[in-house]
Amino acid sequence: MRIVVVSAGLSSPSSTRLLADRLAAATLDHVAAETEVIELRELATEIAQHFVTGFPPARLAAALDAVAAADGLIVVTPVFAGSYSGLFKSFFDLIDKDSLTGTPVLLGATGGTGRHSLVTEHALRPLFTYLRALALPTAVYAASEDWGEEGLAQRIARAGAELARFTAPATVPGQGAAPDVDTAAAIAPRSQTGAITSVDPADGFVTVPFEQRLAALRVP
């Protein structure tokens, strides 16, 4: 199994690459996989050439093939003018529209202020929905003030567990079970009606009706 990490950071070192590395490490805490990191800043010239000539140079072609063949993706971009960077968008503009169908994608972004925290929802998620990829529920945005804070570490851990869950091989009868991925604490399970459920290791999922949860919050 292979997880490909795409980082659109422009400096070295960069907070974008740092977030990408931490998301990859959090994923590998739960599932065994090979990882490959693609630094888009190293491919900027080749990306521009591809738009002009219609043919990808060898390094870019290898990167595009790696993304298309990945079992899971981690994509992280810096915020430029309230959205993903032009370099990030240009790279994914070159991806065949059918090659990411069903591929789990962990979304990440970095910025200088928390005011851009919804960039993962209004920019990144629609892009990968268009590509028919499986954009995971938890996206991670890291502002400058978030680094070193417990909240960021928790979001990274949750997102990594989600990606591991969706990339772990399914259990095959007679051939052993899938790798043990402990995501119960990371992903709140839901019933078919959308009710949040409680996890009982012995009995499985127990649905807690929404009305019961509201009643527990009422003031006597």
CSV table of C-alpha atoms in Angstrom, one decimal:
chain,number,residue,atom,x,y,z
A,1,MET,CA,0.0,0.0,0.0
A,2,ARG,CA,1.3,3.4,-0.9
A,3,ILE,CA,0.4,6.9,0.4
A,4,VAL,CA,1.5,9.8,-1.6
A,5,VAL,CA,2.0,13.2,0.0
A,6,VAL,CA,1.7,16.4,-2.1
A,7,SER,CA,3.2,19.5,-0.6
A,8,ALA,CA,2.8,22.9,-2.3
A,9,GLY,CA,5.1,24.8,0.1
A,10,LEU,CA,7.4,27.3,-1.6
A,11,SER,CA,10.1,27.7,1.0
A,12,SER,CA,12.5,25.3,2.6
A,13,PRO,CA,11.8,24.5,5.4
A,14,SER,CA,8.1,25.4,5.2
A,15,SER,CA,5.1,25.0,7.5
A,16,THR,CA,3.3,23.4,4.6
A,17,ARG,CA,5.8,20.6,4.4
A,18,LEU,CA,5.9,20.3,8.2
A,19,LEU,CA,2.1,19.8,8.3
A,20,ALA,CA,2.3,17.3,5.5
A,21,ASP,CA,5.0,15.3,7.3
A,22,ARG,CA,3.0,15.3,10.5
A,23,LEU,CA,-0.2,14.1,8.8
A,24,ALA,CA,1.8,11.3,7.2
A,25,ALA,CA,3.3,10.3,10.5
A,26,ALA,CA,-0.1,10.3,12.1
A,27,THR,CA,-1.4,8.0,9.4
A,28,LEU,CA,1.5,5.6,9.7
A,29,ASP,CA,0.7,5.3,13.4
A,30,HIS,CA,-2.3,3.2,12.4
A,31,VAL,CA,-1.5,1.5,9.2
A,32,ALA,CA,1.7,0.1,7.5
A,33,ALA,CA,2.3,1.8,4.2
A,34,GLU,CA,5.0,3.2,1.9
A,35,THR,CA,5.0,6.9,1.5
A,36,GLU,CA,6.2,9.2,-1.3
A,37,VAL,CA,6.5,12.9,-0.9
A,38,ILE,CA,6.1,15.2,-4.0
A,39,GLU,CA,7.4,18.8,-3.5
A,40,LEU,CA,5.6,20.9,-6.1
A,41,ARG,CA,8.1,23.7,-5.9
A,42,GLU,CA,10.7,21.4,-7.4
A,43,LEU,CA,8.3,20.8,-10.3
A,44,ALA,CA,7.1,24.3,-11.0
A,45,THR,CA,9.1,24.7,-14.3
A,46,GLU,CA,7.9,21.3,-15.6
A,47,ILE,CA,4.3,22.1,-14.7
A,48,ALA,CA,4.5,25.4,-16.7
A,49,GLN,CA,6.1,23.5,-19.6
A,50,HIS,CA,3.4,20.9,-19.7
A,51,PHE,CA,0.7,23.6,-20.0
A,52,VAL,CA,2.6,25.1,-23.0
A,53,THR,CA,3.7,22.0,-24.8
A,54,GLY,CA,1.0,19.5,-23.7
A,55,PHE,CA,3.7,16.9,-22.8
A,56,PRO,CA,5.0,16.3,-19.2
A,57,PRO,CA,8.7,16.2,-18.6
A,58,ALA,CA,9.9,12.9,-17.1
A,59,ARG,CA,9.9,14.1,-13.4
A,60,LEU,CA,6.4,15.5,-13.7
A,61,ALA,CA,5.1,12.5,-15.5
A,62,ALA,CA,6.4,10.3,-12.7
A,63,ALA,CA,4.8,12.5,-10.1
A,64,LEU,CA,1.4,12.4,-11.9
A,65,ASP,CA,1.6,8.7,-12.2
A,66,ALA,CA,2.4,8.3,-8.5
A,67,VAL,CA,-0.6,10.4,-7.5
A,68,ALA,CA,-2.9,8.4,-9.9
A,69,ALA,CA,-1.7,5.1,-8.5
A,70,ALA,CA,-1.8,6.1,-4.8
A,71,ASP,CA,-4.0,4.1,-2.4
A,72,GLY,CA,-4.3,7.4,-0.4
A,73,LEU,CA,-3.3,11.0,-0.7
A,74,ILE,CA,-2.3,13.7,1.7
A,75,VAL,CA,-2.4,17.1,0.0
A,76,VAL,CA,-1.3,20.4,1.7
A,77,THR,CA,-1.2,23.9,0.3
A,78,PRO,CA,-0.4,27.3,1.6
A,79,VAL,CA,-3.2,29.8,1.4
A,80,PHE,CA,-2.8,32.4,-1.3
A,81,ALA,CA,-5.4,35.2,-1.6
A,82,GLY,CA,-8.0,33.2,0.4
A,83,SER,CA,-7.6,30.0,-1.6
A,84,TYR,CA,-5.1,27.3,-2.6
A,85,SER,CA,-2.0,28.4,-4.3
A,86,GLY,CA,-1.7,28.6,-8.1
A,87,LEU,CA,1.0,26.0,-8.1
A,88,PHE,CA,-1.2,23.5,-6.2
A,89,LYS,CA,-4.1,24.1,-8.6
A,90,SER,CA,-1.9,23.9,-11.7
A,91,PHE,CA,-0.6,20.5,-10.6
A,92,PHE,CA,-4.1,19.0,-10.0
A,93,ASP,CA,-5.3,20.6,-13.3
A,94,LEU,CA,-2.9,18.2,-15.0
A,95,ILE,CA,-4.4,15.1,-13.2
A,96,ASP,CA,-6.8,13.1,-15.4
A,97,LYS,CA,-10.3,13.7,-14.2
A,98,ASP,CA,-11.0,9.9,-13.7
A,99,SER,CA,-7.7,8.9,-12.1
A,100,LEU,CA,-8.6,9.8,-8.5
A,101,THR,CA,-12.1,8.3,-8.5
A,102,GLY,CA,-12.7,6.9,-5.0
A,103,THR,CA,-9.2,7.7,-3.8
A,104,PRO,CA,-9.2,8.8,-0.1
A,105,VAL,CA,-7.7,12.3,0.2
A,106,LEU,CA,-6.7,14.0,3.5
A,107,LEU,CA,-6.9,17.8,3.0
A,108,GLY,CA,-4.5,20.2,4.7
A,109,ALA,CA,-3.7,23.9,4.4
A,110,THR,CA,-1.5,26.4,6.2
A,111,GLY,CA,-1.8,30.2,6.6
A,112,GLY,CA,-0.7,33.2,8.6
A,113,THR,CA,-4.1,33.7,10.3
A,114,GLY,CA,-7.0,31.7,11.5
A,115,ARG,CA,-9.4,33.7,9.3
A,116,HIS,CA,-8.6,31.4,6.4
A,117,SER,CA,-9.5,28.2,8.3
A,118,LEU,CA,-12.4,27.4,6.0
A,119,VAL,CA,-10.2,27.3,2.9
A,120,THR,CA,-10.3,23.5,3.2
A,121,GLU,CA,-14.1,23.5,2.8
A,122,HIS,CA,-14.7,26.3,0.2
A,123,ALA,CA,-11.7,25.6,-2.0
A,124,LEU,CA,-10.0,22.2,-1.5
A,125,ARG,CA,-13.1,20.0,-0.9
A,126,PRO,CA,-14.9,21.2,-4.0
A,127,LEU,CA,-11.8,20.6,-6.1
A,128,PHE,CA,-11.4,17.0,-5.0
A,129,THR,CA,-15.2,16.4,-5.2
A,130,TYR,CA,-15.0,17.4,-8.8
A,131,LEU,CA,-12.2,14.8,-9.3
A,132,ARG,CA,-14.5,12.3,-7.6
A,133,ALA,CA,-12.0,11.6,-4.9
A,134,LEU,CA,-13.1,10.7,-1.4
A,135,ALA,CA,-12.3,13.9,0.6
A,136,LEU,CA,-12.1,12.7,4.2
A,137,PRO,CA,-14.3,14.3,6.9
A,138,THR,CA,-11.5,15.9,8.9
A,139,ALA,CA,-9.4,18.5,7.1
A,140,VAL,CA,-6.6,20.2,8.9
A,141,TYR,CA,-5.8,23.9,8.7
A,142,ALA,CA,-2.8,25.2,10.6
A,143,ALA,CA,-2.4,29.0,11.2
A,144,SER,CA,0.9,30.4,12.5
A,145,GLU,CA,-0.5,30.6,16.1
A,146,ASP,CA,-1.6,26.9,16.0
A,147,TRP,CA,1.9,25.4,16.0
A,148,GLY,CA,2.7,23.9,19.4
A,149,GLU,CA,-0.9,23.9,20.5
A,150,GLU,CA,-2.7,20.8,21.6
A,151,GLY,CA,-5.7,21.4,19.4
A,152,LEU,CA,-3.6,21.1,16.2
A,153,ALA,CA,-2.0,17.9,17.4
A,154,GLN,CA,-5.4,16.4,18.1
A,155,ARG,CA,-6.7,17.3,14.6
A,156,ILE,CA,-3.7,15.8,13.0
A,157,ALA,CA,-4.1,12.6,15.0
A,158,ARG,CA,-7.8,12.4,14.1
A,159,ALA,CA,-7.2,13.0,10.4
A,160,GLY,CA,-4.4,10.5,10.2
A,161,ALA,CA,-6.6,7.8,11.8
A,162,GLU,CA,-9.3,8.6,9.3
A,163,LEU,CA,-7.0,8.2,6.3
A,164,ALA,CA,-5.6,4.9,7.8
A,165,ARG,CA,-9.2,3.7,8.1
A,166,PHE,CA,-10.1,4.3,4.5
A,167,THR,CA,-6.8,3.0,3.1
A,168,ALA,CA,-6.5,-0.2,5.2
A,169,PRO,CA,-7.1,-3.3,3.2
A,170,ALA,CA,-10.5,-5.0,3.9
A,171,THR,CA,-10.7,-8.2,5.7
A,172,VAL,CA,-10.6,-11.3,3.5
A,173,PRO,CA,-12.1,-14.4,4.9
A,174,GLY,CA,-9.5,-17.1,5.4
A,175,GLN,CA,-6.6,-14.7,4.8
A,176,GLY,CA,-6.5,-12.8,8.0
A,177,ALA,CA,-7.9,-9.5,9.1
A,178,ALA,CA,-7.0,-6.0,8.1
A,179,PRO,CA,-4.4,-4.1,10.1
A,180,ASP,CA,-5.7,-3.0,13.5
A,181,VAL,CA,-6.8,0.6,13.0
A,182,ASP,CA,-8.0,2.2,16.2
A,183,THR,CA,-10.3,4.9,15.0
A,184,ALA,CA,-13.2,4.6,17.5
A,185,ALA,CA,-11.9,7.7,19.4
A,186,ALA,CA,-11.1,9.5,16.2
A,187,ILE,CA,-14.3,9.1,14.3
A,188,ALA,CA,-17.7,9.4,16.0
A,189,PRO,CA,-19.8,6.6,14.3
A,190,ARG,CA,-23.3,7.5,13.1
A,191,SER,CA,-26.4,5.5,12.5
A,192,GLN,CA,-28.4,5.5,9.3
A,193,THR,CA,-30.5,8.4,10.6
A,194,GLY,CA,-27.5,10.4,11.5
A,195,ALA,CA,-27.6,9.9,15.3
A,196,ILE,CA,-24.3,9.9,17.0
A,197,THR,CA,-23.6,6.5,18.5
A,198,SER,CA,-21.7,5.2,21.5
A,199,VAL,CA,-19.1,2.5,21.1
A,200,ASP,CA,-19.4,-0.6,23.3
A,201,PRO,CA,-16.4,-3.0,22.7
A,202,ALA,CA,-18.6,-5.9,23.7
A,203,ASP,CA,-21.9,-5.1,22.0
A,204,GLY,CA,-20.8,-2.9,19.0
A,205,PHE,CA,-22.5,0.4,18.2
A,206,VAL,CA,-25.4,1.5,20.5
A,207,THR,CA,-27.5,4.3,19.0
A,208,VAL,CA,-28.2,7.2,21.4
A,209,PRO,CA,-31.4,9.0,20.2
A,210,PHE,CA,-31.0,12.7,19.8
A,211,GLU,CA,-34.0,13.4,22.0
A,212,GLN,CA,-32.3,11.5,24.8
A,213,ARG,CA,-29.2,13.6,24.4
A,214,LEU,CA,-31.2,16.8,24.5
A,215,ALA,CA,-33.1,15.7,27.6
A,216,ALA,CA,-29.8,15.1,29.4
A,217,LEU,CA,-28.9,18.8,28.8
A,218,ARG,CA,-32.1,20.3,30.1
A,219,VAL,CA,-32.0,22.3,33.3
A,220,PRO,CA,-34.3,20.7,35.9
